[in-house]
Amino acid sequence: MKLKTTMIILFLGLNSLAQIKFEKGYFITNNGQKIEGLIKNNEWLQNPNFLIYKKTIDAEQKKLTLKEVKGFGVYGSSKYIKAIVNIDKSSKILKELNEFKEPKFEQEEIFLKVLIEGDTNLYSYKNGNLVRFFFNKNNSEIEQLIFKKYKTTEGKIAINDKFKQQLWVSLKCENISFKTFKNLDYKEQDLIHFFERYYNCMQSEYISFKKNKDQDLFNLTLRAGLNNSSLKTGNNTFDADSPYFPDFGNQLGLRLGVELEFIMPFNKNKWGFIIEPTYQSYKADVDQKNSTSVDYSSIELPIGVRHYFFLNNSSKLYINGSIIIDFSNGELLSQEIQSSSNFGFGVGFKSQEKYSIEFRYHTNRDLFNNYLNNYSEYKTMSIIFGYTIF
């Protein structure tokens, strides 16, 4: 119980360390003045309605709302502008579709994310399930690109994809065929690619805020370590100190595995999905009234999530939690082992994107999972060393 409490306190303590960094950026006041400083870069999945700003790294942070600024940006990352736009908020969820083909616009003041900037601009707005794209040309009024699903009178699903016509009218170029417009999808990457193609066709300069895909969104790591495992057995019809169901005590054992990690491409790459097939074993003998033994080995399959806390450019802390599916082999008290799943919680440190060390606590696993009266408590604490190949 004390160990669990310590782990929880440690996890909460890590949360106060190494949060998302402040990066060089700026904001534009309502008077048009550009103020340089540091912006807390959240790599927003949805369009924000405020920003956190600091004049210097040691200065007090300040929250600036939509009403207080005309826009802001993080150099080399993102840019947002404030705009009053007509936006259609019709749902795309099938059971919520209406029978109106035309969008129902509402006027609203929002931050738009700049995707392409030049003589012709492309913007996006995301809020929950709502995803809308906007554009303007030569400083004209910002206009929503229209895409709307609706139900016909026959109850069928139809699509109003007027955005193709809007782009055809405004962004025709001799090297872009009508088929290109016709095959466009209402997706961010498709629209960015089209605007880039348009600029190349027009031989005009532009700025793209398209996020470069990281080359290391998948990591493969060799993992080896040491388990300190304990095993107690019991039976509901026997006394707790029965020699037939002994306590095998603590044993040290090796663990060997490989970790597959998929980094989520948002929130500064701070979240990962992990799968870690691992071989582990536990052997012990107890010479009481009757000589008893256990010979247990298994392939564990932890599946979980990881969260990173960046300390600097070359080192980071992390925590992870996993459900562990166990594929067991062996005998315990002359009976076939049938193990249950359990959970694992780890705290680790990684350096140079190569070397890692982790301490992991495993909750109880029952090796008599499908037996009526027999039960066991198999618990493990591990120290794990890792080397990331790529």
Coordinates of C-alpha atoms in Angstrom, one line a residue, residues 9-379:
I9 CA 2.8 10.9 -5.4
L10 CA 5.7 10.5 -7.7
F11 CA 3.5 10.6 -10.8
L12 CA 1.8 13.8 -9.6
G13 CA 5.2 15.3 -8.8
L14 CA 6.4 14.6 -12.3
N15 CA 3.4 16.5 -13.6
S16 CA 4.9 19.7 -12.1
L17 CA 8.1 19.2 -14.0
A18 CA 9.0 19.9 -17.6
Q19 CA 5.6 21.0 -19.0
I20 CA 5.1 22.2 -22.6
K21 CA 7.8 24.8 -23.2
F22 CA 7.5 28.5 -23.9
E23 CA 8.8 29.3 -27.4
K24 CA 9.7 32.4 -29.2
G25 CA 6.7 34.0 -30.7
Y26 CA 4.6 37.2 -30.8
F27 CA 1.1 38.6 -30.6
I28 CA -0.6 41.4 -32.3
T29 CA -2.5 44.0 -30.2
N30 CA -5.9 45.3 -31.3
N31 CA -4.0 48.5 -32.3
G32 CA -1.8 46.5 -34.7
Q33 CA 1.3 46.5 -32.6
K34 CA 3.5 43.4 -32.7
I35 CA 4.8 42.3 -29.3
E36 CA 7.7 39.8 -29.3
G37 CA 8.1 37.4 -26.4
L38 CA 7.5 33.8 -25.5
I39 CA 4.3 31.9 -26.2
K40 CA 3.3 28.6 -24.5
N41 CA 3.2 26.3 -27.5
N42 CA 0.5 23.7 -26.9
E43 CA 0.4 22.6 -30.6
W44 CA -3.3 23.0 -30.3
L45 CA -5.4 20.2 -31.6
Q46 CA -8.4 22.6 -31.6
N47 CA -8.4 26.3 -32.2
P48 CA -7.7 28.2 -29.0
N49 CA -9.6 31.2 -27.6
F50 CA -6.6 32.4 -25.6
L51 CA -2.9 32.3 -25.4
I52 CA -0.3 32.3 -22.5
Y53 CA 2.5 34.9 -23.0
K54 CA 5.7 35.8 -21.2
K55 CA 8.0 38.7 -22.0
T56 CA 11.1 36.8 -20.9
I57 CA 11.7 33.3 -19.6
D58 CA 11.8 34.5 -16.0
A59 CA 8.8 36.9 -16.3
E60 CA 5.3 36.3 -15.0
Q61 CA 3.1 34.6 -17.5
K62 CA 0.0 36.4 -18.8
K63 CA -3.2 35.1 -20.3
L64 CA -4.4 37.0 -23.3
T65 CA -8.0 36.3 -24.6
L66 CA -9.5 36.5 -28.1
K67 CA -10.9 39.9 -27.3
E68 CA -7.4 41.3 -26.4
V69 CA -5.4 40.4 -29.5
K70 CA -5.7 40.4 -33.3
G71 CA -3.5 37.3 -33.6
F72 CA -0.4 35.5 -32.5
G73 CA 2.2 33.1 -33.7
V74 CA 5.0 30.7 -32.6
Y75 CA 8.0 31.0 -34.8
G76 CA 8.6 27.9 -37.0
S77 CA 5.4 26.3 -35.7
S78 CA 2.0 28.0 -36.1
K79 CA 0.1 31.2 -36.7
Y80 CA -3.4 32.3 -35.7
I81 CA -5.4 35.3 -36.7
K82 CA -8.7 36.7 -35.3
A83 CA -11.5 37.1 -37.7
I84 CA -15.3 37.6 -37.8
V85 CA -16.6 34.9 -40.1
N86 CA -19.8 33.3 -41.2
I87 CA -19.5 29.7 -40.1
D88 CA -21.8 26.7 -40.7
K89 CA -22.0 24.5 -37.6
S90 CA -24.1 21.7 -39.1
S91 CA -23.3 18.3 -37.6
K92 CA -21.7 15.6 -39.7
I93 CA -23.0 12.9 -37.3
L94 CA -25.5 10.8 -39.3
K95 CA -28.3 10.8 -36.7
E96 CA -28.0 14.6 -36.4
L97 CA -28.1 15.4 -40.1
N98 CA -30.9 17.7 -41.3
E99 CA -32.7 17.9 -44.7
F100 CA -31.2 21.3 -45.7
K101 CA -28.7 21.2 -48.5
E102 CA -27.5 24.8 -47.9
P103 CA -25.4 25.7 -44.9
K104 CA -26.9 27.7 -42.0
F105 CA -24.3 30.4 -41.2
E106 CA -23.7 32.0 -37.9
Q107 CA -21.5 35.0 -37.5
E108 CA -18.8 34.5 -34.9
E109 CA -15.4 35.9 -33.9
I110 CA -12.8 33.2 -33.7
F111 CA -9.1 32.4 -34.0
L112 CA -8.4 30.9 -37.4
K113 CA -5.3 28.8 -37.9
V114 CA -3.2 29.9 -40.9
L115 CA -2.3 26.9 -43.1
I116 CA -1.1 28.7 -46.3
E117 CA -0.2 32.4 -46.4
G118 CA 0.3 34.6 -49.4
D119 CA -1.9 36.4 -52.0
T120 CA -4.3 33.6 -51.3
N121 CA -4.7 32.2 -47.8
L122 CA -6.0 28.9 -46.4
Y123 CA -7.3 28.7 -42.9
S124 CA -8.8 26.0 -40.6
Y125 CA -11.0 25.9 -37.6
K126 CA -11.5 22.9 -35.3
N127 CA -13.7 22.7 -32.3
G128 CA -14.7 19.2 -31.1
N129 CA -16.2 17.4 -34.1
L130 CA -16.6 20.6 -36.0
V131 CA -13.9 21.0 -38.8
R132 CA -14.2 23.9 -41.2
F133 CA -11.8 25.4 -43.8
F134 CA -11.7 29.0 -44.9
F135 CA -9.9 31.0 -47.6
N136 CA -9.5 34.5 -49.0
K137 CA -7.7 36.1 -52.0
N138 CA -6.1 39.5 -52.3
N139 CA -7.2 40.6 -48.8
S140 CA -10.9 39.9 -49.6
E141 CA -13.4 38.9 -47.0
I142 CA -12.6 35.5 -45.5
E143 CA -15.1 32.9 -46.8
Q144 CA -15.9 29.4 -45.6
L145 CA -15.3 26.6 -48.0
I146 CA -18.6 24.8 -48.0
F147 CA -19.0 21.1 -47.3
K148 CA -22.2 19.8 -45.8
K149 CA -23.8 16.4 -45.4
Y150 CA -27.6 16.3 -45.4
K151 CA -30.5 13.9 -45.8
T152 CA -32.6 13.9 -48.9
T153 CA -36.4 13.6 -48.7
E154 CA -36.0 9.9 -49.4
G155 CA -33.8 9.6 -46.3
K156 CA -30.5 9.1 -48.2
I157 CA -27.3 10.8 -47.3
A158 CA -26.2 13.5 -49.8
I159 CA -23.3 15.9 -49.9
N160 CA -23.1 19.6 -50.7
D161 CA -19.4 20.0 -51.8
K162 CA -19.7 23.5 -53.1
F163 CA -16.1 24.2 -52.0
K164 CA -14.9 22.6 -55.2
Q165 CA -16.8 25.2 -57.2
Q166 CA -15.6 28.0 -54.9
L167 CA -12.0 27.0 -55.6
W168 CA -12.6 26.5 -59.3
V169 CA -13.9 30.0 -59.6
S170 CA -11.2 31.7 -57.6
L171 CA -8.1 29.6 -58.1
K172 CA -8.1 28.4 -61.7
C173 CA -4.7 27.9 -63.3
E174 CA -3.9 26.5 -66.7
N175 CA -1.8 23.6 -65.3
I176 CA -4.5 22.5 -62.9
S177 CA -7.2 20.4 -64.5
F178 CA -10.9 20.4 -63.7
K179 CA -10.5 16.8 -62.6
T180 CA -8.2 18.0 -59.9
F181 CA -10.9 20.2 -58.5
K182 CA -13.5 17.5 -58.9
N183 CA -11.4 14.9 -56.9
L184 CA -10.5 17.2 -54.0
D185 CA -11.4 16.0 -50.5
Y186 CA -12.5 18.3 -47.7
K187 CA -9.4 17.4 -45.7
E188 CA -6.5 19.5 -44.4
Q189 CA -3.7 17.7 -46.2
D190 CA -5.6 17.6 -49.5
L191 CA -6.4 21.3 -49.4
I192 CA -2.9 22.3 -48.4
H193 CA -1.5 20.2 -51.3
F194 CA -3.9 21.9 -53.7
F195 CA -3.0 25.4 -52.5
E196 CA 0.7 24.6 -52.9
R197 CA 0.1 23.3 -56.4
Y198 CA -1.8 26.5 -57.2
Y199 CA 1.1 28.7 -56.0
N200 CA 3.6 26.6 -58.0
C201 CA 1.4 27.0 -61.0
M202 CA 1.2 30.7 -60.5
Q203 CA 4.9 30.9 -59.7
S204 CA 4.1 32.9 -56.6
E205 CA 5.7 32.9 -53.2
Y206 CA 3.9 31.6 -50.2
I207 CA 4.4 30.5 -46.6
S208 CA 3.2 27.0 -45.6
F209 CA 2.6 26.3 -41.9
K210 CA 2.1 22.6 -42.7
K211 CA 3.5 20.6 -39.9
N212 CA 6.5 18.6 -41.0
K213 CA 6.0 14.9 -40.3
D214 CA 8.5 13.7 -37.7
Q215 CA 10.8 11.0 -38.9
D216 CA 10.8 9.1 -35.6
L217 CA 7.1 8.7 -34.9
F218 CA 7.9 5.0 -34.5
N219 CA 10.5 3.7 -32.1
L220 CA 11.9 0.2 -31.8
T221 CA 13.7 -0.4 -28.5
L222 CA 15.5 -3.4 -27.1
R223 CA 14.6 -3.9 -23.4
A224 CA 16.4 -6.0 -20.8
G225 CA 16.1 -5.9 -17.1
L226 CA 15.8 -7.5 -13.7
N227 CA 12.6 -8.7 -12.0
N228 CA 12.2 -8.9 -8.3
S229 CA 9.1 -11.2 -8.0
S230 CA 7.3 -12.8 -5.1
L231 CA 4.7 -15.6 -5.1
K232 CA 2.2 -16.6 -2.4
T233 CA -0.3 -19.4 -2.8
G234 CA -3.4 -20.4 -1.0
N235 CA -6.6 -22.3 -1.0
N236 CA -10.0 -21.2 0.3
T237 CA -10.5 -24.6 2.1
F238 CA -7.1 -24.7 3.8
D239 CA -5.5 -22.6 6.6
A240 CA -3.4 -19.6 5.5
D241 CA -0.2 -21.3 6.8
S242 CA -0.9 -24.6 5.2
P243 CA 2.4 -26.3 4.0
Y244 CA 0.5 -27.5 0.9
F245 CA 0.2 -23.8 -0.3
P246 CA 3.4 -22.1 0.6
D247 CA 4.9 -18.7 0.2
F248 CA 7.7 -19.0 -2.3
G249 CA 9.2 -15.7 -1.4
N250 CA 11.2 -13.2 -3.6
Q251 CA 13.3 -14.3 -6.5
L252 CA 15.4 -12.4 -9.0
G253 CA 14.9 -13.1 -12.7
L254 CA 15.9 -11.7 -16.0
R255 CA 13.4 -10.1 -18.4
L256 CA 14.1 -9.7 -22.2
G257 CA 11.8 -7.9 -24.6
V258 CA 11.3 -5.5 -27.4
E259 CA 9.2 -2.3 -27.3
L260 CA 7.3 -0.9 -30.2
E261 CA 6.4 2.8 -29.5
F262 CA 4.1 4.9 -31.7
I263 CA 4.5 8.6 -31.0
M264 CA 1.3 10.6 -31.3
P265 CA 1.8 13.5 -33.7
F266 CA 0.3 16.2 -31.5
N267 CA 0.9 17.9 -28.2
K268 CA 4.6 18.3 -28.9
N269 CA 5.0 14.5 -29.3
K270 CA 4.5 14.0 -25.6
W271 CA 2.2 11.0 -25.9
G272 CA 3.0 7.5 -27.1
F273 CA 1.3 4.2 -27.5
I274 CA 3.4 1.2 -26.5
I275 CA 3.5 -2.5 -27.0
E276 CA 6.2 -4.5 -25.3
P277 CA 6.3 -8.3 -25.8
T278 CA 8.6 -9.6 -23.0
Y279 CA 9.9 -13.0 -21.8
Q280 CA 10.1 -13.5 -18.1
S281 CA 10.4 -16.4 -15.7
Y282 CA 10.1 -17.4 -12.0
K283 CA 11.5 -20.6 -10.5
A284 CA 11.5 -21.5 -6.8
D285 CA 11.5 -24.5 -4.4
V286 CA 10.2 -24.8 -0.9
D287 CA 11.1 -27.7 1.3
Q288 CA 8.4 -27.8 3.9
K289 CA 6.4 -30.9 5.0
N290 CA 6.1 -31.7 1.3
S291 CA 8.6 -30.5 -1.3
T292 CA 6.9 -28.1 -3.5
S293 CA 8.1 -26.1 -6.5
V294 CA 7.1 -23.6 -9.2
D295 CA 8.4 -23.4 -12.7
Y296 CA 6.7 -20.4 -14.4
S297 CA 7.7 -18.7 -17.6
S298 CA 5.6 -16.5 -19.9
I299 CA 5.5 -14.0 -22.7
E300 CA 4.0 -10.8 -21.3
L301 CA 2.3 -8.4 -23.7
P302 CA 2.0 -4.9 -22.0
I303 CA -0.2 -2.6 -24.0
G304 CA -0.4 1.0 -22.8
V305 CA 0.3 4.7 -23.1
R306 CA 3.3 6.8 -22.2
H307 CA 3.6 10.5 -21.4
Y308 CA 6.9 12.4 -21.7
F309 CA 8.2 15.4 -19.7
F310 CA 10.9 17.1 -21.6
L311 CA 13.8 18.3 -19.5
N312 CA 16.0 19.7 -22.3
N313 CA 16.8 18.9 -25.9
S314 CA 18.5 15.6 -25.1
S315 CA 16.8 14.2 -22.0
K316 CA 13.2 13.5 -20.8
L317 CA 11.3 11.8 -18.0
Y318 CA 8.3 9.7 -18.7
I319 CA 5.5 7.7 -17.0
N320 CA 3.5 4.9 -18.5
G321 CA 0.6 2.6 -17.7
S322 CA -0.2 -0.7 -19.3
I323 CA -2.5 -3.6 -19.2
I324 CA -0.4 -6.8 -19.3
I325 CA -1.8 -9.8 -21.1
D326 CA 0.2 -12.9 -20.0
F327 CA 0.7 -16.0 -22.2
S328 CA 1.9 -18.5 -19.5
N329 CA 3.7 -21.8 -19.5
G330 CA 4.6 -24.0 -16.5
E331 CA 3.4 -25.7 -13.4
L332 CA 2.6 -24.5 -9.9
L333 CA 2.0 -27.2 -7.2
S334 CA 1.8 -29.8 -9.9
Q335 CA -1.0 -27.9 -11.6
E336 CA -1.0 -26.1 -15.0
I337 CA -0.5 -22.4 -14.6
Q338 CA -3.4 -20.3 -15.9
S339 CA -2.5 -16.6 -15.3
S340 CA -4.7 -13.6 -15.2
S341 CA -4.0 -10.2 -16.8
N342 CA -2.7 -7.4 -14.5
F343 CA -1.4 -3.8 -14.8
G344 CA 2.0 -2.2 -14.8
F345 CA 3.0 1.4 -14.0
G346 CA 6.4 2.8 -14.8
V347 CA 8.6 5.8 -14.3
G348 CA 11.6 6.3 -16.5
F349 CA 14.3 8.5 -18.0
K350 CA 15.5 8.7 -21.6
S351 CA 18.7 10.3 -22.9
Q352 CA 19.9 11.1 -26.4
E353 CA 16.8 9.4 -27.8
K354 CA 18.8 6.2 -27.3
Y355 CA 19.3 5.1 -23.7
S356 CA 16.6 4.6 -21.2
I357 CA 16.1 3.3 -17.7
E358 CA 12.7 2.5 -16.1
F359 CA 11.4 1.4 -12.7
R360 CA 8.1 -0.5 -13.1
Y361 CA 5.6 -1.7 -10.5
H362 CA 3.2 -4.6 -11.4
T363 CA -0.1 -5.2 -9.7
N364 CA -1.0 -8.7 -8.5
R365 CA -1.4 -11.5 -11.1
D366 CA -3.2 -14.7 -10.2
L367 CA -1.5 -17.8 -11.5
F368 CA -4.6 -20.0 -10.5
N369 CA -7.0 -17.8 -12.5
N370 CA -9.4 -20.5 -13.6
Y371 CA -9.3 -22.6 -10.5
L372 CA -12.2 -22.6 -8.1
N373 CA -10.5 -22.7 -4.7
N374 CA -6.8 -22.2 -5.4
Y375 CA -5.4 -18.6 -5.6
S376 CA -2.1 -16.9 -5.7
E377 CA -0.4 -13.5 -5.5
Y378 CA 2.3 -13.0 -8.0
K379 CA 3.9 -9.5 -7.8

